[in-house]
Every structure is written in structure tokens, then in C-alpha cells.
């Protein structure tokens, strides 16, 4: 897709600078569903045929899927060649492009094989966003909202005022788009930098929205887009936080209101089965050595963690039961809100932004 849309213009840019070498131009077709080892090997075959030298950096131009496959290929080829990321999706610019991780799916698990290897540089060019579908753009906005909610209040305020416009107009040139991207990238970097190799702590605010979202995505057999699942998770844990008196009604109103305004879901049918949802939460904790480490917003722009273990690291059964009860209550509350929201939208056939205002 990216090659057909942007290949000619990038080629002519390189040609005009005397940098184009046809044998080093390697178009590579990526499919989200096939982000596996085979894709890495196929890309490496092409790289080998192109006789890429040891020091020449690979320029990876594409969405998060290509960046993940290409980053892994670069970190394996000749024990690692330098690479530069040029993301063409919003997710790529504010999430997959940042940080030092790359990886592919393996054994039925997302990103199970990968390496930590930093790119030489990352270049973000918002011109690429003009051709992105609104659906894909919204997935990126969900991750931007995440950073606003748990880490950067200015970003949250910006999205509250301009998020719907950024979505509708695909990040038009100007101060607002620039500020939204700058704040997203800088807040993400600030969160990742002290724990780059993820060995310092398992408590990461950037995991907000990523506690039950893998379960939601799995339940939908891959039909539910990642950002939608993250949005439902963010809404659930915000309401859980309010029910446990860790955050205010006002914070809940603003967080849930922002998600709806961006056209993101705050509830999904899968959450109807509260027993299964609670079992999924237990499962998440068991993968973290019994600890929950679920990020929650305690106010707009500030995240903390929901835990159910005591100082000795043992599970506090009562605390766990109260969290499960709060989760069940949150699901009911959000189901009702989502239903009223959908009813209003279908009644007035208007955009999400206008309708949310009336509802909240
Ligand atoms: N390494 C990390 O830290 C990290 C972080 C977040 C996400 N990811 C990974 O990123 C992947 C998702 O990336 P994504 O959301 O960018 O999706 P994607 O790369 O799959 O791209 C989505 C679709 O948009 C098309 N596309 C790309 N750029 C376009 C453009 N400018 N105009 C029109 N269409 C364009 C692609 O061909 C594709 O069909 C997942 O595999 C996820 O695991 C990795
Ligand atoms: Zn994510």
C-alpha cells in the first residue's frame, strides 16, 4: 500500500539527490495477519539479494507492522545493521516508532519473538497521514489519549478541544497537530526512558489500556482493532478506579467523554461475561507473578497502579474481591452508557462529538 502511494515520490526525491540505487530499493508487502518469522526471513532474502553492506543503514518506511518486521530483520542481519524508522501511520509515529522494541508473533502470541535494538533515528512526517483511513487514524488517537490520561494533562486538554478535528481533518498542517504529536512522543519517551529494557520495573503507566485488551482482541478473533480494545480497557479501569475511590467522578466523566468524542468504544459485548472477564484478569496477574500492576488514572494526566497484593507480595483476598466487584459494576455502568450513546447517534445521525456533549 505504502509503496503504491508513496513509492514514486520517494524514489524521485532520492533520485534528485543522486541517492537512488535501484538494487537497494526493496518493496515489501506486509499483512498484519502474517507478522511472523516467515515475513522476517522473506525480507532478509531480499536484503541479502540486494547485497546491503554492513554499515549502510536500512531505511524502513511503513506502518507499525513493517517497522516491527524490518527492525527485527535489521537487528539479525550480519548480527545487526543500523536502521532508521520512517513511520507512515499514526500508531507508527507515536508508538511503534518510539522505543527500542521490535518483534513478530509466534506460537499464537503477539510479539513473542523480538529484540531490543534502538534505531539510528526516527523521522515523523505527518503528510503520510492524509491517506490513512479514519479507522486506522482512530487507533493511533486511542494510544495518544492513553498518554494524555495517565501522563500528560496538556495533551488530554488538547484532545478534548481538538481531538475530533484532528481525526476529521487527518492532522492538518499547523500548530495543533504538531503539538499533539510532540506531546505524545515526549510523554511516551519520558515513560520509556528510565525502563528501556523493561528490567527496572513491571509497573509501566504506558500499559494503561493494555490489561484486558489482549483478552478482548483474542475474544473477537482479531476482528476488534487494537486501539478499540485499548479504549474499552481504559474506560473499564477508569470506572473501576472511581468505584474504588481512587479517582473522582469528574475524571471519569472527562476520560469516558473523550473516548466517546473520538468515536472509540467504551464497552464491548465480551464484557457481558463478567466471570470470564475476571478470570482473564486473574490470568494477567498470574503472568506477572501474582501482582496486578494495572495502571489507573488518579486524575487527568496522572497514572498510578491498582494492586491486590500486600507488602509481603501475597494476594489479599478481600482486596481482590473488591476489585473484581468494581470491575463487574464498571462493565454494567459502561454497557448502559454505550447503549445510550449508540441510541443517540442513531436517532440524530450526527457525529460522535456533538452527541457526547448532550449525553454527559
Ligand atoms: N514495537 C513496538 O513498540 C510497537 C508498538 C505499537 C505497535 N506495534 C505494532 O505495530 C503494528 C500495528 O501498526 P499500525 O497500526 O501502524 O498498522 P499497519 O502497519 O498494519 O498498517 C495499517 C494499514 O495501513 C496501511 N498504511 C500504512 N501507511 C499508510 C498510509 N500512509 N496511507 C494509507 N495506508 C497506509 C498499511 O498498508 C496497512 O494496511 C502491530 O503489529 C503492533 O504489534 C509495535
Ligand atoms: Zn497498544
Short mmCIF file of C-alpha atoms and ligand atoms in Angstrom, two decimals:
data_model
loop_
_atom_site.label_atom_id
_atom_site.label_comp_id
_atom_site.label_asym_id
_atom_site.label_seq_id
_atom_site.Cartn_x
_atom_site.Cartn_y
_atom_site.Cartn_z
CA UNK A 1 0.00 0.00 0.00
CA UNK A 2 2.69 2.47 1.07
CA UNK A 3 4.83 1.65 -1.97
CA UNK A 4 1.98 2.28 -4.39
CA UNK A 5 1.00 5.55 -2.67
CA UNK A 6 4.44 6.96 -1.91
CA UNK A 7 6.99 4.86 -3.84
CA UNK A 8 7.22 7.18 -6.86
CA UNK A 9 7.58 10.38 -4.84
CA UNK A 10 10.21 8.89 -2.50
CA UNK A 11 12.15 7.47 -5.47
CA UNK A 12 12.18 10.78 -7.27
CA UNK A 13 13.29 12.54 -4.05
CA UNK A 14 16.23 10.13 -3.77
CA UNK A 15 16.99 10.45 -7.48
CA UNK A 16 17.07 14.24 -7.29
CA UNK A 17 19.71 13.94 -4.55
CA UNK A 18 21.69 11.35 -6.51
CA UNK A 19 20.96 8.74 -3.85
CA UNK A 20 18.70 6.30 -5.71
CA UNK A 21 20.16 2.83 -6.28
CA UNK A 22 17.54 0.53 -7.84
CA UNK A 23 19.19 -2.63 -6.49
CA UNK A 24 18.77 -1.29 -2.93
CA UNK A 25 15.06 -0.44 -3.32
CA UNK A 26 13.18 -3.32 -1.69
CA UNK A 27 9.35 -3.11 -1.79
CA UNK A 28 7.90 -5.49 0.78
CA UNK A 29 4.25 -6.45 1.09
CA UNK A 30 3.13 -6.69 4.73
CA UNK A 31 -0.07 -8.16 6.04
CA UNK A 32 -0.99 -7.57 9.67
CA UNK A 33 -2.15 -11.17 9.97
CA UNK A 34 1.20 -12.55 8.82
CA UNK A 35 3.56 -10.65 11.11
CA UNK A 36 5.54 -13.83 11.69
CA UNK A 37 9.03 -15.27 11.34
CA UNK A 38 8.43 -16.04 7.67
CA UNK A 39 7.96 -12.37 6.90
CA UNK A 40 11.34 -11.63 8.52
CA UNK A 41 13.05 -14.36 6.51
CA UNK A 42 11.41 -13.20 3.26
CA UNK A 43 12.61 -9.66 3.89
CA UNK A 44 16.11 -10.91 4.75
CA UNK A 45 16.23 -12.85 1.44
CA UNK A 46 15.57 -9.58 -0.41
CA UNK A 47 18.12 -7.73 1.68
CA UNK A 48 20.72 -10.44 1.01
CA UNK A 49 19.99 -10.30 -2.72
CA UNK A 50 20.41 -6.51 -2.61
CA UNK A 51 23.86 -7.06 -1.02
CA UNK A 52 23.31 -4.47 1.66
CA UNK A 53 26.63 -3.54 3.20
CA UNK A 54 27.40 -3.90 6.89
CA UNK A 55 27.34 -0.20 7.69
CA UNK A 56 24.66 1.16 5.37
CA UNK A 57 21.51 1.86 7.41
CA UNK A 58 18.26 0.23 6.33
CA UNK A 59 15.55 2.86 5.86
CA UNK A 60 12.27 1.31 6.98
CA UNK A 61 9.26 3.16 5.54
CA UNK A 62 5.82 1.89 6.59
CA UNK A 63 3.32 1.28 9.37
CA UNK A 64 3.99 -0.42 12.71
CA UNK A 65 3.82 -3.87 11.13
CA UNK A 66 6.61 -3.11 8.65
CA UNK A 67 8.65 -1.33 11.35
CA UNK A 68 8.41 -4.37 13.63
CA UNK A 69 9.35 -6.87 10.89
CA UNK A 70 12.06 -4.62 9.44
CA UNK A 71 13.55 -3.74 12.84
CA UNK A 72 13.86 -7.41 13.71
CA UNK A 73 15.39 -8.20 10.30
CA UNK A 74 17.90 -5.35 10.71
CA UNK A 75 18.86 -6.49 14.20
CA UNK A 76 19.53 -10.03 12.88
CA UNK A 77 21.25 -9.31 9.57
CA UNK A 78 25.02 -9.67 9.94
CA UNK A 79 24.43 -9.61 13.73
CA UNK A 80 22.80 -6.22 13.42
CA UNK A 81 22.91 -3.39 10.89
CA UNK A 82 21.84 0.18 11.68
CA UNK A 83 18.27 1.11 10.78
CA UNK A 84 16.13 4.24 10.55
CA UNK A 85 12.36 4.23 11.09
CA UNK A 86 10.11 6.36 8.90
CA UNK A 87 6.58 5.62 10.17
CA UNK A 88 3.67 6.16 7.79
CA UNK A 89 0.82 5.54 10.28
CA UNK A 90 -0.17 7.42 13.42
CA UNK A 91 0.46 4.29 15.53
CA UNK A 92 3.91 4.12 13.96
CA UNK A 93 4.66 7.78 14.76
CA UNK A 94 3.60 7.80 18.40
CA UNK A 95 4.04 4.17 19.48
CA UNK A 96 5.78 1.57 17.28
CA UNK A 97 8.36 4.07 16.03
CA UNK A 98 9.33 5.12 19.55
CA UNK A 99 11.26 2.89 21.89
CA UNK A 100 13.67 0.14 21.05
CA UNK A 101 11.41 -2.88 20.64
CA UNK A 102 10.62 -4.81 17.52
CA UNK A 103 9.12 -8.22 17.10
CA UNK A 104 6.86 -10.70 15.36
CA UNK A 105 4.09 -13.03 16.51
CA UNK A 106 4.99 -16.60 17.38
CA UNK A 107 3.32 -19.66 18.87
CA UNK A 108 -0.06 -17.91 18.96
CA UNK A 109 1.34 -14.99 20.98
CA UNK A 110 1.69 -11.40 19.86
CA UNK A 111 5.27 -10.13 19.56
CA UNK A 112 6.70 -13.26 21.22
CA UNK A 113 9.93 -13.15 19.16
CA UNK A 114 11.88 -9.93 19.01
CA UNK A 115 14.86 -7.93 20.11
CA UNK A 116 15.56 -4.71 21.91
CA UNK A 117 17.53 -2.67 19.42
CA UNK A 118 17.47 1.10 19.08
CA UNK A 119 17.02 2.74 15.68
CA UNK A 120 19.61 5.20 14.49
CA UNK A 121 16.84 7.80 14.05
CA UNK A 122 13.08 8.15 13.61
CA UNK A 123 11.57 10.68 11.17
CA UNK A 124 7.91 11.59 11.59
CA UNK A 125 6.22 13.23 8.60
CA UNK A 126 2.51 13.93 9.09
CA UNK A 127 1.96 14.22 5.33
CA UNK A 128 1.69 10.42 5.32
CA UNK A 129 -1.45 10.63 7.49
CA UNK A 130 -3.52 12.23 4.71
CA UNK A 131 -4.08 8.88 3.02
CA UNK A 132 -4.65 6.82 6.16
CA UNK A 133 -8.19 5.55 6.75
CA UNK A 134 -10.12 7.24 9.56
CA UNK A 135 -10.36 3.85 11.23
CA UNK A 136 -6.55 3.46 11.28
CA UNK A 137 -6.10 7.05 12.41
CA UNK A 138 -8.52 6.49 15.30
CA UNK A 139 -6.40 3.56 16.51
CA UNK A 140 -3.47 5.95 16.90
CA UNK A 141 -5.67 8.51 18.68
CA UNK A 142 -6.59 5.86 21.22
CA UNK A 143 -2.90 5.45 22.15
CA UNK A 144 -2.48 9.25 22.20
CA UNK A 145 -5.48 9.53 24.54
CA UNK A 146 -3.79 6.94 26.76
CA UNK A 147 -0.72 9.17 27.17
CA UNK A 148 -2.94 12.18 27.86
CA UNK A 149 -4.95 10.33 30.51
CA UNK A 150 -2.11 8.84 32.57
CA UNK A 151 0.86 11.03 31.83
CA UNK A 152 0.30 14.41 30.17
CA UNK A 153 -2.66 16.63 31.14
CA UNK A 154 -1.84 19.21 28.43
CA UNK A 155 -2.23 16.51 25.81
CA UNK A 156 -5.56 15.49 27.32
CA UNK A 157 -6.83 19.10 27.22
CA UNK A 158 -5.68 19.43 23.63
CA UNK A 159 -7.56 16.27 22.61
CA UNK A 160 -10.66 17.35 24.49
CA UNK A 161 -10.74 20.58 22.48
CA UNK A 162 -9.32 19.45 19.14
CA UNK A 163 -9.27 15.63 19.01
CA UNK A 164 -12.40 15.35 16.86
CA UNK A 165 -10.96 17.91 14.42
CA UNK A 166 -7.60 16.09 14.24
CA UNK A 167 -9.48 12.92 13.37
CA UNK A 168 -11.82 14.52 10.83
CA UNK A 169 -9.10 16.50 9.09
CA UNK A 170 -6.32 13.89 9.38
CA UNK A 171 -3.89 16.02 11.36
CA UNK A 172 -3.89 19.14 9.15
CA UNK A 173 -0.70 21.13 8.90
CA UNK A 174 -0.33 23.58 11.80
CA UNK A 175 0.34 24.14 15.47
CA UNK A 176 -2.34 21.88 16.90
CA UNK A 177 -1.25 18.76 15.01
CA UNK A 178 2.38 19.49 15.80
CA UNK A 179 1.71 20.00 19.49
CA UNK A 180 -0.39 16.83 19.69
CA UNK A 181 2.40 14.77 18.14
CA UNK A 182 5.18 16.45 20.14
CA UNK A 183 3.40 15.89 23.45
CA UNK A 184 2.56 12.27 22.56
CA UNK A 185 6.13 11.46 21.59
CA UNK A 186 7.76 13.29 24.51
CA UNK A 187 5.43 11.80 27.13
CA UNK A 188 5.97 8.32 25.69
CA UNK A 189 9.76 8.80 25.70
CA UNK A 190 9.70 10.09 29.29
CA UNK A 191 7.83 6.97 30.39
CA UNK A 192 10.02 4.53 28.43
CA UNK A 193 13.48 6.04 29.03
CA UNK A 194 14.00 5.01 32.68
CA UNK A 195 12.98 1.43 31.89
CA UNK A 196 14.12 0.96 28.30
CA UNK A 197 14.84 -2.75 28.60
CA UNK A 198 11.82 -3.31 30.88
CA UNK A 199 14.04 -4.78 33.56
CA UNK A 200 13.73 -1.96 36.11
CA UNK A 201 10.03 -2.43 36.94
CA UNK A 202 6.87 -4.15 35.73
CA UNK A 203 4.82 -1.12 36.76
CA UNK A 204 4.53 0.85 33.50
CA UNK A 205 1.90 3.56 33.02
CA UNK A 206 2.18 3.06 29.25
CA UNK A 207 0.44 -0.28 29.90
CA UNK A 208 -2.76 1.63 30.73
CA UNK A 209 -5.43 0.22 28.42
CA UNK A 210 -3.39 -2.95 27.96
CA UNK A 211 -4.56 -5.04 30.93
CA UNK A 212 -7.70 -6.68 29.49
CA UNK A 213 -7.33 -5.50 25.89
CA UNK A 214 -5.34 -8.62 24.80
CA UNK A 215 -8.26 -10.72 26.08
CA UNK A 216 -10.78 -8.54 24.22
CA UNK A 217 -8.78 -8.79 20.99
CA UNK A 218 -8.48 -12.54 21.38
CA UNK A 219 -12.24 -12.91 22.05
CA UNK A 220 -13.00 -11.08 18.82
CA UNK A 221 -10.73 -13.41 16.83
CA UNK A 222 -8.65 -10.46 15.71
CA UNK A 223 -11.66 -8.51 14.39
CA UNK A 224 -11.50 -5.86 17.10
CA UNK A 225 -8.86 -3.25 16.25
CA UNK A 226 -6.14 -2.82 18.89
CA UNK A 227 -6.99 0.83 19.66
CA UNK A 228 -10.68 -0.01 20.19
CA UNK A 229 -9.75 -2.76 22.66
CA UNK A 230 -7.40 -0.34 24.43
CA UNK A 231 -10.23 2.24 24.66
CA UNK A 232 -12.64 -0.27 26.27
CA UNK A 233 -9.92 -1.28 28.74
CA UNK A 234 -9.17 2.38 29.56
CA UNK A 235 -12.85 3.09 30.20
CA UNK A 236 -13.25 -0.02 32.39
CA UNK A 237 -10.24 0.74 34.59
CA UNK A 238 -11.19 4.41 34.90
CA UNK A 239 -14.62 3.43 36.21
CA UNK A 240 -13.04 0.75 38.44
CA UNK A 241 -10.76 3.47 39.86
CA UNK A 242 -13.75 5.72 40.55
CA UNK A 243 -15.73 2.89 42.16
CA UNK A 244 -12.75 2.18 44.44
CA UNK A 245 -12.48 5.91 45.22
CA UNK A 246 -9.06 6.21 43.63
CA UNK A 247 -10.29 8.82 41.15
CA UNK A 248 -13.07 11.42 41.00
CA UNK A 249 -16.38 11.43 39.14
CA UNK A 250 -15.10 14.43 37.21
CA UNK A 251 -12.04 12.50 35.98
CA UNK A 252 -14.27 9.61 34.93
CA UNK A 253 -16.63 11.98 33.11
CA UNK A 254 -13.77 13.59 31.20
CA UNK A 255 -11.94 10.34 30.33
CA UNK A 256 -15.00 8.45 29.16
CA UNK A 257 -16.31 11.58 27.42
CA UNK A 258 -13.06 11.98 25.48
CA UNK A 259 -13.09 8.38 24.27
CA UNK A 260 -16.67 8.70 23.02
CA UNK A 261 -15.88 12.02 21.40
CA UNK A 262 -13.11 10.34 19.40
CA UNK A 263 -15.59 7.71 18.22
CA UNK A 264 -13.94 4.99 20.32
CA UNK A 265 -15.94 2.30 22.11
CA UNK A 266 -16.12 2.25 25.92
CA UNK A 267 -17.76 -1.15 26.20
CA UNK A 268 -17.93 -4.38 24.24
CA UNK A 269 -20.29 -7.35 24.31
CA UNK A 270 -17.46 -9.60 25.52
CA UNK A 271 -17.56 -7.74 28.87
CA UNK A 272 -21.07 -9.09 29.46
CA UNK A 273 -19.48 -12.32 30.70
CA UNK A 274 -18.15 -10.92 33.96
CA UNK A 275 -16.93 -14.32 35.21
CA UNK A 276 -14.76 -14.77 32.15
CA UNK A 277 -13.53 -11.19 32.34
CA UNK A 278 -12.49 -11.68 35.99
CA UNK A 279 -10.75 -14.94 35.06
CA UNK A 280 -8.86 -13.04 32.35
CA UNK A 281 -7.75 -10.52 34.99
CA UNK A 282 -6.50 -13.34 37.24
CA UNK A 283 -4.62 -14.68 34.25
CA UNK A 284 -2.92 -11.33 33.63
CA UNK A 285 -1.82 -11.21 37.27
CA UNK A 286 -0.51 -14.77 37.24
CA UNK A 287 1.71 -13.82 34.29
CA UNK A 288 3.06 -11.01 36.48
CA UNK A 289 3.98 -13.31 39.35
CA UNK A 290 0.61 -12.82 41.12
CA UNK A 291 0.77 -9.00 41.12
CA UNK A 292 -1.83 -6.99 39.21
CA UNK A 293 0.12 -3.82 38.28
CA UNK A 294 -2.97 -2.44 36.48
CA UNK A 295 -2.48 1.26 35.61
CA UNK A 296 -5.38 3.58 36.50
CA UNK A 297 -5.81 7.36 36.18
CA UNK A 298 -5.96 9.03 39.61
CA UNK A 299 -6.52 12.39 37.96
CA UNK A 300 -6.29 13.60 34.38
CA UNK A 301 -2.62 13.33 33.38
CA UNK A 302 -1.53 11.16 36.31
CA UNK A 303 -1.45 7.37 36.47
CA UNK A 304 -0.95 5.05 39.44
CA UNK A 305 -1.34 1.31 39.88
CA UNK A 306 -4.06 -0.94 41.15
CA UNK A 307 -2.57 -3.79 43.17
CA UNK A 308 -4.09 -6.69 45.09
CA UNK A 309 -1.01 -7.97 46.91
CA UNK A 310 0.16 -6.92 50.40
CA UNK A 311 3.68 -5.80 51.43
CA UNK A 312 4.82 -9.42 51.57
CA UNK A 313 3.70 -9.95 47.97
CA UNK A 314 0.79 -12.22 48.95
CA UNK A 315 -2.63 -11.81 47.38
CA UNK A 316 -5.07 -10.02 49.69
CA UNK A 317 -8.24 -11.99 49.04
CA UNK A 318 -10.63 -9.26 50.20
CA UNK A 319 -8.90 -6.62 48.13
CA UNK A 320 -9.03 -8.87 45.08
CA UNK A 321 -12.76 -9.48 45.61
CA UNK A 322 -13.42 -5.73 45.86
CA UNK A 323 -11.53 -5.11 42.59
CA UNK A 324 -13.48 -7.86 40.84
CA UNK A 325 -16.77 -6.39 42.15
CA UNK A 326 -15.73 -2.94 40.93
CA UNK A 327 -14.95 -4.42 37.51
CA UNK A 328 -18.36 -6.07 37.31
CA UNK A 329 -20.03 -2.77 38.30
CA UNK A 330 -17.92 -0.84 35.79
CA UNK A 331 -18.98 -3.15 33.00
CA UNK A 332 -22.68 -2.63 33.82
CA UNK A 333 -22.27 1.15 34.03
CA UNK A 334 -20.41 1.37 30.73
CA UNK A 335 -22.80 -1.00 28.95
CA UNK A 336 -25.63 1.38 29.78
CA UNK A 337 -23.62 4.42 28.73
CA UNK A 338 -22.56 2.84 25.43
CA UNK A 339 -26.16 1.85 24.70
CA UNK A 340 -27.49 5.36 25.35
CA UNK A 341 -24.70 6.82 23.26
CA UNK A 342 -25.40 4.48 20.33
CA UNK A 343 -29.13 5.24 20.59
CA UNK A 344 -28.50 8.96 20.46
CA UNK A 345 -26.15 8.60 17.50
CA UNK A 346 -28.62 6.55 15.52
CA UNK A 347 -31.51 8.85 16.44
CA UNK A 348 -29.79 12.00 15.33
CA UNK A 349 -27.36 10.53 12.83
CA UNK A 350 -24.79 13.04 13.90
CA UNK A 351 -21.07 12.80 14.61
CA UNK A 352 -19.91 11.39 17.95
CA UNK A 353 -18.51 14.75 19.10
CA UNK A 354 -21.86 16.55 19.24
CA UNK A 355 -23.76 13.66 20.75
CA UNK A 356 -21.32 13.05 23.61
CA UNK A 357 -21.83 16.57 24.87
CA UNK A 358 -25.53 16.01 25.31
CA UNK A 359 -25.12 12.65 26.98
CA UNK A 360 -22.58 13.67 29.60
N1 LIG B 1 7.43 -2.19 18.59
C1 LIG B 1 6.56 -1.51 19.30
O1 LIG B 1 6.90 -0.92 20.34
C2 LIG B 1 5.13 -1.43 18.84
C3 LIG B 1 4.27 -0.50 19.44
C4 LIG B 1 2.96 -0.42 18.96
C5 LIG B 1 2.53 -1.22 17.93
N2 LIG B 1 3.39 -2.10 17.39
C6 LIG B 1 2.97 -2.99 16.28
O2 LIG B 1 2.53 -2.19 15.19
C7 LIG B 1 1.58 -2.94 14.43
C8 LIG B 1 0.42 -2.06 14.06
O3 LIG B 1 0.89 -0.98 13.30
P1 LIG B 1 -0.09 0.04 12.54
O4 LIG B 1 -1.25 0.32 13.39
O5 LIG B 1 0.77 1.14 12.07
O6 LIG B 1 -0.69 -0.84 11.37
P2 LIG B 1 -0.07 -1.40 10.00
O7 LIG B 1 1.38 -1.17 9.90
O8 LIG B 1 -0.53 -2.81 9.90
O9 LIG B 1 -0.81 -0.50 8.91
C9 LIG B 1 -2.22 -0.48 8.81
C10 LIG B 1 -2.65 -0.37 7.35
O10 LIG B 1 -2.35 0.92 6.85
C11 LIG B 1 -1.64 0.84 5.61
N3 LIG B 1 -0.84 2.07 5.54
C12 LIG B 1 0.35 2.32 6.14
N4 LIG B 1 0.69 3.60 5.95
C13 LIG B 1 -0.28 4.17 5.20
C14 LIG B 1 -0.51 5.46 4.67
N5 LIG B 1 0.33 6.48 4.92
N6 LIG B 1 -1.62 5.69 3.94
C15 LIG B 1 -2.52 4.70 3.72
N7 LIG B 1 -2.38 3.44 4.20
C16 LIG B 1 -1.27 3.18 4.93
C17 LIG B 1 -0.89 -0.45 5.72
O11 LIG B 1 -0.56 -0.95 4.45
C18 LIG B 1 -1.92 -1.33 6.43
O12 LIG B 1 -2.84 -1.85 5.52
C19 LIG B 1 1.20 -4.14 15.27
O13 LIG B 1 1.79 -5.29 14.74
C20 LIG B 1 1.79 -3.83 16.65
O14 LIG B 1 2.18 -5.01 17.34
C21 LIG B 1 4.68 -2.22 17.80
ZN1 LIG B 2 -1.09 -0.55 22.29
#
